[in-house]
Amino acid sequence: MSNTDVSERGDPLHVASVAKAFRVLEAFGQTITDLSLMEIADLTGLDKSATQRFTHTLWQLGYLEKDERTRRFRLGKPVLDLSFYYLRSNALIELATPALVDLRNSCGERANLSLYDDTTTIYVIRQQTKREYFDGSLIGRRIPVFCTSGGRAILAQLPAHEVSSILSRSDLRAKTAKTITDPETIMRKVEEAGEQGYGLAVEEMVLGEITIGAAVIDANGRPIAAVHIAASTGDWGVEAFRERFAPLVIETAQSLSRSQRLITHRMR
């Protein structure tokens, strides 16, 4: 759920117009094409007049671009500036960047870091191999925790009641024909990840892809991120993949956890 979905009622500091502006920007996450004014209104639930005012203001600021021929809107380049500011200021991402390069070089497969955010994780580092699909190369992509290796490794570090709450609020629709959506089976996978120190997912997000992930833990003992290794099921059987890459992904996650805790203690 987006932060802009939070109820306005009872919060004197909540600025409704700011929340509505972000609803306009977030509408573009529901499509891969440009949007007309009416399409933005439909996606945001705003009336035509409000939609016109917000899109015009965001266009003036550069956060939206407009095709003068079709009058349709797309996200503007300053949105990328915000991503850059976030990535540049995040200490974990700075620490993890050389570690993920080393991991990719050691394993010869794609190495990723994703940040934990409630029912999802968000890719922030993606060290590529030669064989990639487009979505697999982009940072900023959200993926659910319930059906991903890193997500299950993160869930394994949380109390059972928190895991139950997360699953109850998750959209448990299948991503592929092999996605596990039964809550009890997911809980068993989470328990397995806790016992082994890593999660494993086979073709649950992308057909033909196998992934293994381990959680990064902060100074408070809470999971904040996950390290993943992804490869092709055409190259690796499950057990061979597990045996080869589990030690590497665990070692990298544990190293980042220690570094993160050390930095936190120094700042206190």
XYZ file of C-alpha atoms in Angstrom:
268
model
C 0.000 0.000 0.000
C 1.238 3.472 -0.834
C 1.889 5.931 1.956
C -0.520 8.261 0.183
C -3.334 5.793 0.910
C -3.116 6.607 4.634
C -6.341 8.136 5.942
C -6.416 11.926 6.177
C -8.938 12.003 8.998
C -7.678 12.832 12.460
C -4.221 13.982 11.342
C -3.873 17.775 11.566
C -0.475 17.672 9.853
C -1.717 15.822 6.788
C -1.724 18.009 3.664
C -4.370 16.539 1.369
C -3.203 18.382 -1.737
C 0.304 16.963 -1.427
C -1.119 13.450 -1.073
C -3.261 13.965 -4.177
C -0.265 15.152 -6.186
C 1.555 11.950 -5.314
C -1.499 9.940 -6.352
C -1.113 11.490 -9.786
C 2.558 10.480 -9.969
C 1.814 6.975 -8.675
C -0.843 6.472 -11.357
C 1.991 5.917 -13.826
C 3.015 2.801 -11.888
C -0.165 1.140 -13.165
C 0.765 1.438 -16.836
C 3.728 1.329 -19.202
C 2.251 3.917 -21.555
C 1.565 7.649 -21.525
C -1.704 8.688 -19.873
C -4.429 11.104 -20.888
C -5.984 13.487 -18.402
C -9.103 11.308 -18.136
C -7.054 8.158 -17.648
C -5.177 9.837 -14.792
C -8.503 10.893 -13.269
C -9.821 7.321 -13.501
C -6.682 5.845 -11.941
C -6.491 8.353 -9.078
C -10.182 8.797 -8.321
C -9.810 12.570 -8.622
C -12.349 14.676 -10.490
C -11.413 16.216 -13.840
C -10.817 19.700 -12.450
C -8.478 18.508 -9.671
C -6.665 16.210 -12.072
C -6.101 19.078 -14.486
C -4.700 21.335 -11.742
C -2.347 18.722 -10.337
C -1.057 17.520 -13.686
C -0.504 21.110 -14.848
C 1.468 21.947 -11.691
C 3.567 18.777 -11.909
C 4.185 19.531 -15.596
C 5.348 23.046 -14.724
C 7.768 21.582 -12.164
C 9.069 19.016 -14.650
C 7.789 15.962 -12.799
C 5.467 15.277 -15.714
C 6.179 15.682 -19.420
C 3.443 16.332 -21.989
C 3.303 15.348 -25.630
C 2.097 18.517 -27.305
C 0.606 16.530 -30.187
C -1.387 13.947 -28.211
C -1.742 15.923 -24.949
C -0.797 12.784 -23.056
C 1.486 12.751 -20.016
C 4.499 10.722 -18.906
C 6.796 10.936 -15.894
C 9.494 13.607 -16.135
C 13.220 13.308 -15.622
C 13.297 14.970 -12.149
C 11.696 11.770 -10.815
C 15.065 10.139 -11.504
C 16.768 12.856 -9.465
C 14.798 11.767 -6.393
C 15.919 8.177 -6.890
C 19.520 9.315 -7.173
C 19.281 11.377 -3.982
C 17.899 8.371 -2.119
C 20.500 5.931 -3.404
C 23.342 8.348 -2.740
C 22.287 8.975 0.863
C 21.624 5.368 1.913
C 24.572 3.973 3.882
C 23.595 0.342 3.306
C 23.520 0.798 -0.467
C 26.969 2.400 -0.334
C 28.297 -0.530 1.700
C 26.573 -3.130 -0.440
C 27.659 -1.901 -3.863
C 31.236 -3.290 -3.790
C 30.021 -6.383 -1.926
C 27.479 -7.151 -4.656
C 30.120 -6.643 -7.359
C 32.324 -9.182 -5.565
C 29.391 -11.563 -5.172
C 28.502 -11.352 -8.863
C 32.137 -11.972 -9.817
C 32.336 -14.951 -7.458
C 29.116 -16.615 -8.553
C 28.942 -15.602 -12.216
C 25.194 -15.033 -11.882
C 22.990 -12.005 -11.219
C 23.463 -10.555 -7.724
C 20.849 -8.193 -6.267
C 20.117 -6.207 -3.138
C 16.536 -5.354 -2.215
C 15.297 -3.181 0.653
C 12.488 -4.433 2.873
C 9.237 -2.447 2.853
C 6.335 -4.186 4.610
C 4.711 -6.622 2.141
C 7.358 -6.015 -0.529
C 11.031 -5.531 -1.174
C 12.478 -3.002 -3.624
C 15.482 -3.704 -5.839
C 18.193 -1.071 -5.344
C 21.302 -2.868 -6.672
C 21.273 -5.223 -9.665
C 24.632 -6.598 -10.749
C 23.942 -8.092 -14.149
C 25.131 -11.009 -16.212
C 25.016 -11.193 -19.995
C 21.606 -12.846 -20.117
C 18.985 -10.450 -18.846
C 15.356 -9.575 -19.433
C 14.358 -5.894 -19.277
C 12.552 -5.854 -15.901
C 15.404 -7.854 -14.407
C 17.812 -4.998 -15.051
C 15.845 -2.148 -13.456
C 16.232 -0.780 -9.954
C 13.132 0.424 -8.121
C 11.047 -2.634 -8.953
C 8.885 -3.884 -6.075
C 8.411 -7.590 -5.561
C 6.256 -9.343 -2.941
C 7.903 -11.006 0.032
C 5.593 -14.017 0.108
C 6.871 -15.689 -3.064
C 10.504 -14.570 -3.268
C 13.664 -16.029 -1.790
C 14.850 -12.825 -0.135
C 11.351 -12.026 1.033
C 11.008 -15.357 2.805
C 14.458 -14.942 4.348
C 13.294 -11.561 5.694
C 10.002 -12.973 6.998
C 11.970 -15.695 8.799
C 13.583 -12.996 10.951
C 10.250 -11.594 12.147
C 7.919 -12.794 14.931
C 5.184 -15.162 13.786
C 2.384 -12.667 14.453
C 4.079 -10.105 12.205
C 4.450 -12.659 9.437
C 0.771 -13.554 9.713
C -0.160 -9.865 9.508
C 2.036 -9.341 6.439
C 0.549 -12.332 4.642
C -2.992 -11.217 5.483
C -2.262 -7.838 3.860
C -0.432 -9.258 0.851
C -1.937 -9.786 -2.578
C -1.420 -13.537 -2.834
C -2.178 -13.781 -6.523
C 0.110 -16.085 -8.478
C 2.848 -14.484 -10.591
C 3.477 -17.699 -12.544
C 1.932 -21.148 -12.667
C 4.450 -22.200 -9.991
C 3.860 -19.424 -7.444
C 2.982 -20.747 -3.995
C -0.077 -18.843 -2.730
C -1.398 -21.054 0.066
C -0.659 -19.257 3.391
C 0.145 -22.452 5.281
C 2.605 -23.587 2.614
C 4.176 -20.127 2.562
C 4.611 -20.277 6.342
C 6.399 -23.609 5.987
C 8.720 -22.056 3.409
C 9.395 -19.180 5.814
C 10.159 -21.608 8.639
C 12.483 -23.514 6.325
C 14.289 -20.270 5.501
C 14.730 -19.599 9.208
C 16.218 -23.028 9.794
C 18.589 -22.876 6.821
C 19.546 -19.200 6.919
C 18.312 -18.529 3.378
C 15.184 -18.649 1.248
C 14.805 -20.437 -2.055
C 12.250 -19.814 -4.818
C 11.971 -21.722 -8.082
C 10.084 -20.059 -10.969
C 7.677 -18.292 -8.613
C 8.249 -14.772 -9.976
C 9.686 -15.530 -13.422
C 9.450 -18.833 -15.284
C 12.888 -20.318 -15.853
C 14.440 -18.441 -12.912
C 15.738 -19.837 -9.623
C 16.728 -17.512 -6.771
C 18.316 -17.782 -3.360
C 18.305 -14.993 -0.767
C 19.484 -14.144 2.745
C 18.416 -11.320 5.048
C 20.470 -8.321 6.131
C 19.860 -7.484 9.801
C 20.216 -4.078 11.456
C 21.539 -3.132 14.916
C 18.089 -3.739 16.436
C 17.928 -7.276 15.111
C 15.376 -6.384 12.458
C 15.587 -7.387 8.784
C 16.111 -4.375 6.525
C 17.172 -5.898 3.205
C 18.013 -9.091 1.364
C 20.853 -10.272 -0.838
C 19.759 -12.434 -3.782
C 21.428 -14.580 -6.408
C 19.349 -15.411 -9.490
C 20.091 -17.865 -12.278
C 18.433 -19.945 -14.983
C 16.797 -23.278 -14.241
C 18.246 -24.377 -17.569
C 21.730 -24.081 -16.071
C 21.110 -25.259 -12.525
C 19.193 -27.982 -10.760
C 17.718 -27.021 -7.398
C 20.128 -28.957 -5.202
C 23.235 -27.992 -7.160
C 22.149 -24.345 -7.068
C 21.488 -24.523 -3.337
C 24.827 -26.183 -2.587
C 26.832 -23.784 -4.741
C 25.266 -20.457 -3.800
C 23.794 -20.719 -0.280
C 27.195 -20.170 1.422
C 27.948 -17.169 -0.797
C 24.638 -15.386 -0.273
C 24.688 -16.034 3.487
C 28.264 -14.784 3.821
C 27.502 -11.563 1.931
C 24.328 -10.873 3.936
C 26.078 -11.521 7.238
C 28.976 -9.260 6.270
C 26.592 -6.438 5.408
C 24.709 -6.998 8.664
C 27.915 -6.660 10.681
C 28.953 -3.526 8.786
C 25.510 -1.987 9.193
C 25.518 -2.618 12.940
C 29.035 -1.186 13.297
C 28.067 2.031 11.513
C 24.928 2.357 13.643
C 26.879 1.963 16.885
C 29.407 4.578 15.794
C 26.643 7.054 15.081
C 25.088 6.691 18.542
